[in-house]
Amino acid sequence: MLPEVEGGLNAAACCPAEGLDAIVQFTNTDKLHQKLLYLQCIPAAATSTKYDDNVDVLLPLLEELGHDEDQPEEVKLEIAAQLPALGRILHDQQQSSDCEPEDGSNHLLRLVNLAVHLLEDEEERVVLASQTAVLEIAPWLDHTQLHGILLPSLDRLMLCPEHEIRSAVTQLYAHLGPALLSSSEGTLAQNADAIQGVLMQHVLDQAEDMDFQVRREVAIGLAVLGATLPAEGHHNSLLGAYVTLCSDRVWAVRKACADILPEIAKLANAETRETQLLPVFDKFCEDVSHWVQTSALQQLGPFISTLEAHHIPQSLLQRVIAIPDLEVTGDEASQLRLATAFNFPAVLASAGQEKWPQLRPAHSKLLQDREPAVRRTLACSLHELAALLGAERALADLGPAIQV
């Protein structure tokens, strides 16, 4: 009889002492609650079990259950959720055992292959858990396994007709940089350049996917790749793809591009920001989609903070000044004012204190905002503005604000 607690079964209380035999027995039962419970026990049991037994018993068990299409979604989710913990246990045990490193990484590869298989599941939670498993275990694989097995396996999934699978794989391409980097030889700069080239091409190959959800993940993935593998040699192709996606026919893709504009701007040089990204931002603000416009204005402050003072056009500052008076309905108006309040010091820092007379009326209006969160945010940043303005001007212009 399994011990029960209020609200469900107590996994921690029942499994480790019973060992692998109990796990094998009860994960093959028809009783779903028992099966889930003992799947949750796998990491605890594996920790107190020898490496060879874990490999001989747990790996085949999980592979059998994971490839069984008749298993309930809850079971597949639990299997995917346990893979990272089991991977870490096997990795640590392999490091302290007589097992050959190649054998140990092969066992971890089996876990990754199982996670890749579960990426094809229809349940979104299973897919998300499987993505996590791939990303957490992949750094322990060697170069050949990553480039010769994992990436080709993901490439095959990109041929699937289901856009959900292609979107999930595109996300993985974008986030695999650290794993590939950790398995490579050579200098960090050389590795970053080569790996970003490989992953960038995988992501860019999906930029013309027929489904907008995949293209949206491509846009988001460009920012992730640029941040994790800042190899400047690939910035031109990244920026070119980004600018193209900014004109996508579907508003959701354009909105994703608006959301990541500041991250993309950080990767560009001053000339590119001025000649390519400023026009893109202006286009977002005039977009036919209200959602794209709103996303662009929420990124206004962070975008300005990436620009040098002499490259900040008056039109951008006018957009900041206009936000307190924008006629936007619902929560969006307050969210825009809150974002403006939060980013006010960064805007002034980039624009320079000589622009304060233009920005001050907007600041004064926000100080009187009806939303406490907006006023509180400004209050928390008064010291930053004071440092930027200097003692005399800060006392004159910000002193009254302290009494508001």
CSV table of C-alpha atoms in Angstrom, one decimal:
chain,number,residue,atom,x,y,z
A,1,MET,CA,0.0,0.0,0.0
A,2,LEU,CA,1.5,3.4,-1.1
A,3,PRO,CA,1.6,6.0,1.7
A,4,GLU,CA,-0.8,8.9,1.0
A,5,VAL,CA,-0.8,12.5,2.2
A,6,GLU,CA,-3.3,15.2,2.0
A,7,GLY,CA,-3.6,16.4,-1.6
A,8,GLY,CA,-2.0,13.3,-3.1
A,9,LEU,CA,0.8,10.7,-2.8
A,10,ASN,CA,4.0,11.5,-1.0
A,11,ALA,CA,6.7,10.5,-3.5
A,12,ALA,CA,9.6,11.4,-1.2
A,13,ALA,CA,8.3,9.1,1.5
A,14,CYS,CA,8.0,5.9,-0.5
A,15,CYS,CA,10.6,5.2,-3.1
A,16,PRO,CA,14.3,5.3,-2.3
A,17,ALA,CA,14.3,2.5,0.2
A,18,GLU,CA,12.3,0.3,-2.2
A,19,GLY,CA,14.9,0.6,-5.0
A,20,LEU,CA,14.8,-0.1,-8.6
A,21,ASP,CA,12.7,-3.3,-8.4
A,22,ALA,CA,9.7,-1.3,-7.0
A,23,ILE,CA,10.1,1.3,-9.7
A,24,VAL,CA,10.2,-1.3,-12.5
A,25,GLN,CA,7.1,-3.0,-10.9
A,26,PHE,CA,5.0,0.1,-10.3
A,27,THR,CA,5.9,2.0,-13.5
A,28,ASN,CA,4.4,-1.0,-15.4
A,29,THR,CA,1.1,-0.9,-13.5
A,30,ASP,CA,-2.2,0.2,-15.0
A,31,LYS,CA,-2.8,2.5,-12.0
A,32,LEU,CA,-1.8,5.9,-13.2
A,33,HIS,CA,-1.2,7.5,-9.8
A,34,GLN,CA,1.2,4.7,-8.9
A,35,LYS,CA,3.0,5.0,-12.2
A,36,LEU,CA,3.5,8.7,-11.8
A,37,LEU,CA,4.6,8.4,-8.2
A,38,TYR,CA,7.3,6.0,-9.0
A,39,LEU,CA,8.5,7.9,-12.0
A,40,GLN,CA,9.0,10.8,-9.6
A,41,CYS,CA,11.1,8.6,-7.4
A,42,ILE,CA,13.6,7.8,-10.1
A,43,PRO,CA,16.2,10.5,-9.2
A,44,ALA,CA,16.1,9.6,-5.5
A,45,ALA,CA,16.5,5.9,-6.3
A,46,ALA,CA,19.2,6.5,-8.9
A,47,THR,CA,21.3,8.4,-6.4
A,48,SER,CA,21.5,5.4,-4.0
A,49,THR,CA,22.0,2.9,-6.8
A,50,LYS,CA,25.2,1.9,-8.6
A,51,TYR,CA,26.0,3.4,-11.9
A,52,ASP,CA,25.8,0.1,-13.9
A,53,ASP,CA,22.4,-0.8,-12.4
A,54,ASN,CA,21.1,2.6,-13.3
A,55,VAL,CA,22.2,2.1,-16.9
A,56,ASP,CA,21.0,-1.5,-17.1
A,57,VAL,CA,17.6,-0.9,-15.5
A,58,LEU,CA,16.5,2.7,-15.6
A,59,LEU,CA,17.6,3.7,-19.1
A,60,PRO,CA,15.8,0.8,-20.8
A,61,LEU,CA,12.7,1.4,-18.6
A,62,LEU,CA,12.4,5.0,-19.5
A,63,GLU,CA,13.1,4.3,-23.2
A,64,GLU,CA,10.4,1.7,-23.3
A,65,LEU,CA,7.8,3.9,-21.6
A,66,GLY,CA,8.8,7.0,-23.6
A,67,HIS,CA,8.4,5.3,-26.9
A,68,ASP,CA,5.1,3.7,-26.0
A,69,GLU,CA,2.6,5.8,-27.9
A,70,ASP,CA,-0.2,4.4,-25.7
A,71,GLN,CA,1.1,6.0,-22.5
A,72,PRO,CA,-1.0,8.8,-21.1
A,73,GLU,CA,0.3,12.4,-21.5
A,74,GLU,CA,0.9,12.6,-17.8
A,75,VAL,CA,3.3,9.8,-18.0
A,76,LYS,CA,5.2,11.3,-20.9
A,77,LEU,CA,5.4,14.6,-19.1
A,78,GLU,CA,6.8,12.9,-16.0
A,79,ILE,CA,9.4,11.0,-18.0
A,80,ALA,CA,10.6,14.2,-19.7
A,81,ALA,CA,10.7,16.0,-16.4
A,82,GLN,CA,12.9,13.4,-14.8
A,83,LEU,CA,15.5,13.3,-17.6
A,84,PRO,CA,17.6,16.3,-16.5
A,85,ALA,CA,18.0,15.0,-12.9
A,86,LEU,CA,18.8,11.5,-14.1
A,87,GLY,CA,21.3,12.9,-16.6
A,88,ARG,CA,23.1,14.8,-13.8
A,89,ILE,CA,23.2,11.7,-11.6
A,90,LEU,CA,24.6,9.5,-14.3
A,91,HIS,CA,27.1,12.2,-15.3
A,92,ASP,CA,28.3,12.5,-11.7
A,93,GLN,CA,28.4,8.8,-11.1
A,94,GLN,CA,30.3,8.2,-14.3
A,95,GLN,CA,32.9,10.8,-13.2
A,96,SER,CA,33.6,8.8,-10.1
A,97,SER,CA,33.4,5.3,-11.6
A,98,ASP,CA,35.7,3.1,-13.8
A,99,CYS,CA,33.4,3.6,-16.7
A,100,GLU,CA,35.1,4.9,-19.9
A,101,PRO,CA,34.1,8.5,-20.7
A,102,GLU,CA,32.9,7.5,-24.1
A,103,ASP,CA,30.5,5.0,-22.6
A,104,GLY,CA,29.2,7.5,-20.1
A,105,SER,CA,28.5,10.1,-22.8
A,106,ASN,CA,26.8,7.4,-24.8
A,107,HIS,CA,24.4,6.7,-21.9
A,108,LEU,CA,23.6,10.4,-21.7
A,109,LEU,CA,23.1,10.5,-25.4
A,110,ARG,CA,20.3,7.9,-24.9
A,111,LEU,CA,18.6,10.3,-22.6
A,112,VAL,CA,18.9,13.1,-25.1
A,113,ASN,CA,17.6,10.9,-27.9
A,114,LEU,CA,14.6,10.1,-25.7
A,115,ALA,CA,14.0,13.8,-25.1
A,116,VAL,CA,14.2,14.5,-28.9
A,117,HIS,CA,11.6,11.8,-29.5
A,118,LEU,CA,9.3,13.4,-26.9
A,119,LEU,CA,9.6,16.7,-28.8
A,120,GLU,CA,7.1,15.2,-31.2
A,121,ASP,CA,4.4,14.9,-28.6
A,122,GLU,CA,1.1,16.8,-29.0
A,123,GLU,CA,1.1,18.1,-25.5
A,124,GLU,CA,2.8,21.4,-25.1
A,125,ARG,CA,4.0,20.7,-21.5
A,126,VAL,CA,5.7,17.5,-22.7
A,127,VAL,CA,7.5,19.5,-25.5
A,128,LEU,CA,8.6,22.2,-23.0
A,129,ALA,CA,10.0,19.6,-20.6
A,130,SER,CA,11.7,17.8,-23.4
A,131,GLN,CA,13.4,21.0,-24.6
A,132,THR,CA,14.7,21.6,-21.0
A,133,ALA,CA,16.0,18.0,-20.9
A,134,VAL,CA,17.9,18.5,-24.2
A,135,LEU,CA,19.4,21.8,-23.1
A,136,GLU,CA,20.5,20.5,-19.7
A,137,ILE,CA,22.0,17.2,-20.8
A,138,ALA,CA,23.6,18.4,-24.1
A,139,PRO,CA,26.6,20.1,-22.4
A,140,TRP,CA,27.8,16.7,-21.3
A,141,LEU,CA,27.9,15.3,-24.8
A,142,ASP,CA,31.0,15.3,-26.9
A,143,HIS,CA,31.6,17.2,-30.1
A,144,THR,CA,30.8,14.3,-32.4
A,145,GLN,CA,27.5,13.4,-30.6
A,146,LEU,CA,26.4,17.0,-30.7
A,147,HIS,CA,27.2,17.8,-34.3
A,148,GLY,CA,26.9,14.3,-35.7
A,149,ILE,CA,23.8,13.0,-33.9
A,150,LEU,CA,21.9,15.7,-32.0
A,151,LEU,CA,21.8,18.4,-34.7
A,152,PRO,CA,21.0,16.0,-37.5
A,153,SER,CA,18.1,14.6,-35.4
A,154,LEU,CA,16.8,18.1,-34.9
A,155,ASP,CA,17.1,18.7,-38.6
A,156,ARG,CA,14.9,15.7,-39.4
A,157,LEU,CA,12.3,17.1,-37.1
A,158,MET,CA,12.2,20.3,-39.1
A,159,LEU,CA,10.7,18.3,-41.9
A,160,CYS,CA,7.6,17.5,-39.8
A,161,PRO,CA,4.4,19.0,-41.0
A,162,GLU,CA,3.4,20.1,-37.5
A,163,HIS,CA,4.4,23.7,-37.0
A,164,GLU,CA,4.5,23.1,-33.2
A,165,ILE,CA,7.4,20.7,-33.7
A,166,ARG,CA,9.3,23.1,-36.0
A,167,SER,CA,8.8,25.9,-33.6
A,168,ALA,CA,10.1,23.8,-30.7
A,169,VAL,CA,13.2,22.8,-32.7
A,170,THR,CA,13.9,26.4,-33.8
A,171,GLN,CA,13.9,27.4,-30.1
A,172,LEU,CA,16.4,24.7,-29.4
A,173,TYR,CA,18.7,25.8,-32.2
A,174,ALA,CA,18.8,29.2,-30.7
A,175,HIS,CA,19.6,28.0,-27.2
A,176,LEU,CA,22.1,25.3,-27.9
A,177,GLY,CA,25.1,27.7,-28.2
A,178,PRO,CA,26.5,27.2,-24.7
A,179,ALA,CA,26.3,23.4,-25.0
A,180,LEU,CA,28.1,23.3,-28.3
A,181,LEU,CA,30.7,25.8,-27.0
A,182,SER,CA,31.5,23.6,-24.0
A,183,SER,CA,32.2,20.6,-26.2
A,184,SER,CA,34.6,22.3,-28.6
A,185,GLU,CA,38.3,22.7,-28.8
A,186,GLY,CA,40.3,25.7,-29.7
A,187,THR,CA,40.1,29.3,-28.5
A,188,LEU,CA,36.8,30.7,-27.2
A,189,ALA,CA,36.6,33.3,-30.0
A,190,GLN,CA,37.1,30.7,-32.7
A,191,ASN,CA,34.6,28.4,-31.2
A,192,ALA,CA,32.0,31.1,-30.7
A,193,ASP,CA,32.4,32.2,-34.3
A,194,ALA,CA,32.1,28.7,-35.7
A,195,ILE,CA,29.2,27.6,-33.5
A,196,GLN,CA,27.3,30.8,-34.1
A,197,GLY,CA,27.7,30.2,-37.8
A,198,VAL,CA,26.3,26.7,-37.5
A,199,LEU,CA,23.3,27.6,-35.3
A,200,MET,CA,22.7,30.9,-37.1
A,201,GLN,CA,22.3,29.0,-40.4
A,202,HIS,CA,19.9,26.5,-38.8
A,203,VAL,CA,17.8,29.4,-37.5
A,204,LEU,CA,17.9,31.4,-40.6
A,205,ASP,CA,16.8,28.4,-42.7
A,206,GLN,CA,13.4,28.7,-41.0
A,207,ALA,CA,13.0,32.4,-41.6
A,208,GLU,CA,10.8,31.7,-44.6
A,209,ASP,CA,8.8,28.9,-43.0
A,210,MET,CA,5.2,28.9,-44.2
A,211,ASP,CA,3.9,29.1,-40.6
A,212,PHE,CA,4.1,32.4,-38.8
A,213,GLN,CA,4.7,30.8,-35.4
A,214,VAL,CA,8.0,29.3,-36.7
A,215,ARG,CA,9.0,32.7,-38.1
A,216,ARG,CA,8.2,34.3,-34.8
A,217,GLU,CA,10.5,31.9,-33.0
A,218,VAL,CA,13.2,32.7,-35.6
A,219,ALA,CA,12.9,36.4,-34.7
A,220,ILE,CA,13.2,35.6,-31.0
A,221,GLY,CA,16.0,33.2,-31.6
A,222,LEU,CA,18.1,35.8,-33.3
A,223,ALA,CA,18.3,37.8,-30.1
A,224,VAL,CA,19.1,34.7,-28.1
A,225,LEU,CA,21.9,33.7,-30.4
A,226,GLY,CA,23.4,37.2,-30.5
A,227,ALA,CA,23.4,37.4,-26.7
A,228,THR,CA,24.9,34.0,-26.0
A,229,LEU,CA,27.4,33.8,-28.8
A,230,PRO,CA,28.4,37.4,-29.6
A,231,ALA,CA,30.6,36.6,-32.6
A,232,GLU,CA,30.7,39.8,-34.7
A,233,GLY,CA,31.4,38.0,-37.9
A,234,HIS,CA,27.8,36.9,-38.1
A,235,HIS,CA,26.1,40.1,-37.1
A,236,ASN,CA,25.4,41.2,-40.7
A,237,SER,CA,23.4,38.1,-41.5
A,238,LEU,CA,21.6,38.3,-38.2
A,239,LEU,CA,20.6,41.9,-38.7
A,240,GLY,CA,19.6,41.3,-42.3
A,241,ALA,CA,17.3,38.5,-41.3
A,242,TYR,CA,15.9,40.6,-38.5
A,243,VAL,CA,15.1,43.6,-40.7
A,244,THR,CA,13.4,41.3,-43.2
A,245,LEU,CA,11.2,39.7,-40.5
A,246,CYS,CA,10.2,43.2,-39.3
A,247,SER,CA,8.2,43.5,-42.4
A,248,ASP,CA,6.5,40.1,-42.1
A,249,ARG,CA,3.0,39.9,-43.3
A,250,VAL,CA,1.7,38.6,-39.9
A,251,TRP,CA,1.5,41.1,-37.0
A,252,ALA,CA,2.6,38.5,-34.4
A,253,VAL,CA,6.0,38.2,-36.1
A,254,ARG,CA,6.4,41.9,-36.3
A,255,LYS,CA,5.4,42.2,-32.6
A,256,ALA,CA,8.1,39.7,-31.7
A,257,CYS,CA,10.6,41.8,-33.6
A,258,ALA,CA,9.5,44.9,-31.8
A,259,ASP,CA,9.9,43.2,-28.5
A,260,ILE,CA,13.5,42.3,-29.1
A,261,LEU,CA,14.6,45.5,-30.9
A,262,PRO,CA,16.8,46.7,-28.0
A,263,GLU,CA,18.6,43.4,-27.9
A,264,ILE,CA,19.3,43.5,-31.6
A,265,ALA,CA,20.4,47.2,-31.4
A,266,LYS,CA,23.1,46.2,-28.8
A,267,LEU,CA,24.6,43.9,-31.5
A,268,ALA,CA,24.7,46.6,-34.1
A,269,ASN,CA,27.2,49.4,-34.6
A,270,ALA,CA,26.1,53.1,-34.4
A,271,GLU,CA,25.7,53.4,-38.2
A,272,THR,CA,23.5,50.4,-38.5
A,273,ARG,CA,21.3,51.6,-35.6
A,274,GLU,CA,20.9,54.9,-37.3
A,275,THR,CA,20.4,53.8,-40.9
A,276,GLN,CA,18.4,50.5,-40.4
A,277,LEU,CA,17.0,50.2,-36.9
A,278,LEU,CA,15.7,53.7,-36.4
A,279,PRO,CA,13.5,53.4,-39.5
A,280,VAL,CA,12.4,50.0,-38.3
A,281,PHE,CA,11.3,51.5,-35.0
A,282,ASP,CA,9.4,54.3,-36.7
A,283,LYS,CA,7.7,51.8,-38.9
A,284,PHE,CA,6.6,49.8,-35.8
A,285,CYS,CA,5.1,52.9,-34.3
A,286,GLU,CA,3.0,53.4,-37.4
A,287,ASP,CA,2.1,49.7,-37.8
A,288,VAL,CA,-1.4,48.8,-38.7
A,289,SER,CA,-1.5,46.5,-35.7
A,290,HIS,CA,-2.2,48.1,-32.4
A,291,TRP,CA,-0.2,45.3,-30.7
A,292,VAL,CA,2.9,46.1,-32.7
A,293,GLN,CA,2.6,49.8,-31.9
A,294,THR,CA,2.3,49.1,-28.2
A,295,SER,CA,5.2,46.7,-28.1
A,296,ALA,CA,7.4,49.2,-29.9
A,297,LEU,CA,6.5,52.0,-27.4
A,298,GLN,CA,7.2,49.7,-24.5
A,299,GLN,CA,10.7,49.2,-25.9
A,300,LEU,CA,11.2,52.9,-26.6
A,301,GLY,CA,13.3,53.6,-23.5
A,302,PRO,CA,15.6,50.5,-23.8
A,303,PHE,CA,16.1,51.3,-27.5
A,304,ILE,CA,17.1,54.9,-26.8
A,305,SER,CA,19.5,53.7,-24.2
A,306,THR,CA,21.5,51.8,-27.0
A,307,LEU,CA,21.9,55.0,-29.0
A,308,GLU,CA,24.6,57.7,-28.7
A,309,ALA,CA,23.4,61.2,-27.8
A,310,HIS,CA,24.1,62.7,-31.3
A,311,HIS,CA,22.3,59.8,-32.9
A,312,ILE,CA,19.0,60.2,-31.0
A,313,PRO,CA,16.6,62.0,-33.3
A,314,GLN,CA,14.1,64.6,-31.9
A,315,SER,CA,11.3,62.3,-33.0
A,316,LEU,CA,12.3,59.6,-30.5
A,317,LEU,CA,12.3,62.1,-27.6
A,318,GLN,CA,8.9,63.4,-28.7
A,319,ARG,CA,7.5,59.9,-28.4
A,320,VAL,CA,8.8,59.8,-24.8
A,321,ILE,CA,7.3,63.2,-24.1
A,322,ALA,CA,3.9,62.2,-25.6
A,323,ILE,CA,3.4,58.9,-23.7
A,324,PRO,CA,1.9,60.5,-20.5
A,325,ASP,CA,-0.9,62.0,-22.8
A,326,LEU,CA,-1.4,59.0,-25.0
A,327,GLU,CA,-5.0,58.0,-25.5
A,328,VAL,CA,-4.8,54.3,-25.1
A,329,THR,CA,-7.5,52.3,-23.5
A,330,GLY,CA,-7.3,49.6,-20.8
A,331,ASP,CA,-4.2,48.5,-18.9
A,332,GLU,CA,-1.9,49.2,-21.9
A,333,ALA,CA,-1.8,52.9,-21.1
A,334,SER,CA,-0.7,52.4,-17.6
A,335,GLN,CA,1.8,49.8,-18.7
A,336,LEU,CA,3.3,52.2,-21.2
A,337,ARG,CA,3.5,55.0,-18.5
A,338,LEU,CA,5.1,52.5,-16.1
A,339,ALA,CA,7.7,51.4,-18.7
A,340,THR,CA,8.5,55.1,-19.4
A,341,ALA,CA,8.9,55.8,-15.7
A,342,PHE,CA,11.2,52.9,-15.2
A,343,ASN,CA,13.4,53.8,-18.2
A,344,PHE,CA,13.5,57.6,-17.6
A,345,PRO,CA,17.0,57.6,-16.1
A,346,ALA,CA,18.4,55.5,-19.0
A,347,VAL,CA,16.7,57.8,-21.5
A,348,LEU,CA,18.2,60.9,-19.9
A,349,ALA,CA,21.6,59.2,-19.6
A,350,SER,CA,21.7,58.6,-23.3
A,351,ALA,CA,20.2,61.9,-24.4
A,352,GLY,CA,22.3,64.0,-22.1
A,353,GLN,CA,21.3,66.5,-19.4
A,354,GLU,CA,20.9,69.2,-22.0
A,355,LYS,CA,17.7,67.4,-23.1
A,356,TRP,CA,16.2,67.6,-19.6
A,357,PRO,CA,14.2,70.8,-20.3
A,358,GLN,CA,12.4,68.9,-23.1
A,359,LEU,CA,11.9,65.7,-20.9
A,360,ARG,CA,11.0,67.4,-17.7
A,361,PRO,CA,7.3,68.1,-18.5
A,362,ALA,CA,6.8,64.4,-19.2
A,363,HIS,CA,8.5,63.6,-15.9
A,364,SER,CA,6.3,66.0,-14.0
A,365,LYS,CA,3.2,64.5,-15.5
A,366,LEU,CA,4.3,61.0,-14.6
A,367,LEU,CA,4.9,62.2,-11.0
A,368,GLN,CA,1.2,63.1,-10.9
A,369,ASP,CA,0.1,59.8,-12.5
A,370,ARG,CA,-3.0,58.2,-11.1
A,371,GLU,CA,-1.3,54.8,-10.8
A,372,PRO,CA,0.8,54.4,-7.6
A,373,ALA,CA,3.2,52.0,-9.4
A,374,VAL,CA,4.2,54.7,-11.8
A,375,ARG,CA,4.8,57.3,-9.1
A,376,ARG,CA,6.6,54.8,-6.9
A,377,THR,CA,8.9,53.8,-9.8
A,378,LEU,CA,9.8,57.4,-10.4
A,379,ALA,CA,10.4,57.9,-6.7
A,380,CYS,CA,12.9,55.0,-6.7
A,381,SER,CA,14.9,56.6,-9.5
A,382,LEU,CA,15.1,60.2,-8.2
A,383,HIS,CA,18.6,59.7,-7.0
A,384,GLU,CA,19.7,58.5,-10.4
A,385,LEU,CA,18.2,61.5,-12.1
A,386,ALA,CA,19.9,63.7,-9.5
A,387,ALA,CA,23.3,62.2,-10.3
A,388,LEU,CA,22.7,62.9,-14.0
A,389,LEU,CA,21.5,66.5,-13.5
A,390,GLY,CA,24.0,67.7,-10.9
A,391,ALA,CA,23.3,69.0,-7.5
A,392,GLU,CA,22.1,72.5,-8.4
A,393,ARG,CA,19.6,71.5,-11.1
A,394,ALA,CA,18.5,68.4,-9.2
A,395,LEU,CA,17.7,70.5,-6.1
A,396,ALA,CA,15.7,73.0,-8.2
A,397,ASP,CA,13.9,70.6,-10.4
A,398,LEU,CA,13.5,67.4,-8.4
A,399,GLY,CA,13.2,69.0,-4.9
A,400,PRO,CA,9.5,69.6,-5.3
A,401,ALA,CA,9.0,66.1,-6.5
A,402,ILE,CA,10.1,64.8,-3.1
A,403,GLN,CA,7.2,66.6,-1.6
A,404,VAL,CA,4.6,65.3,-4.0
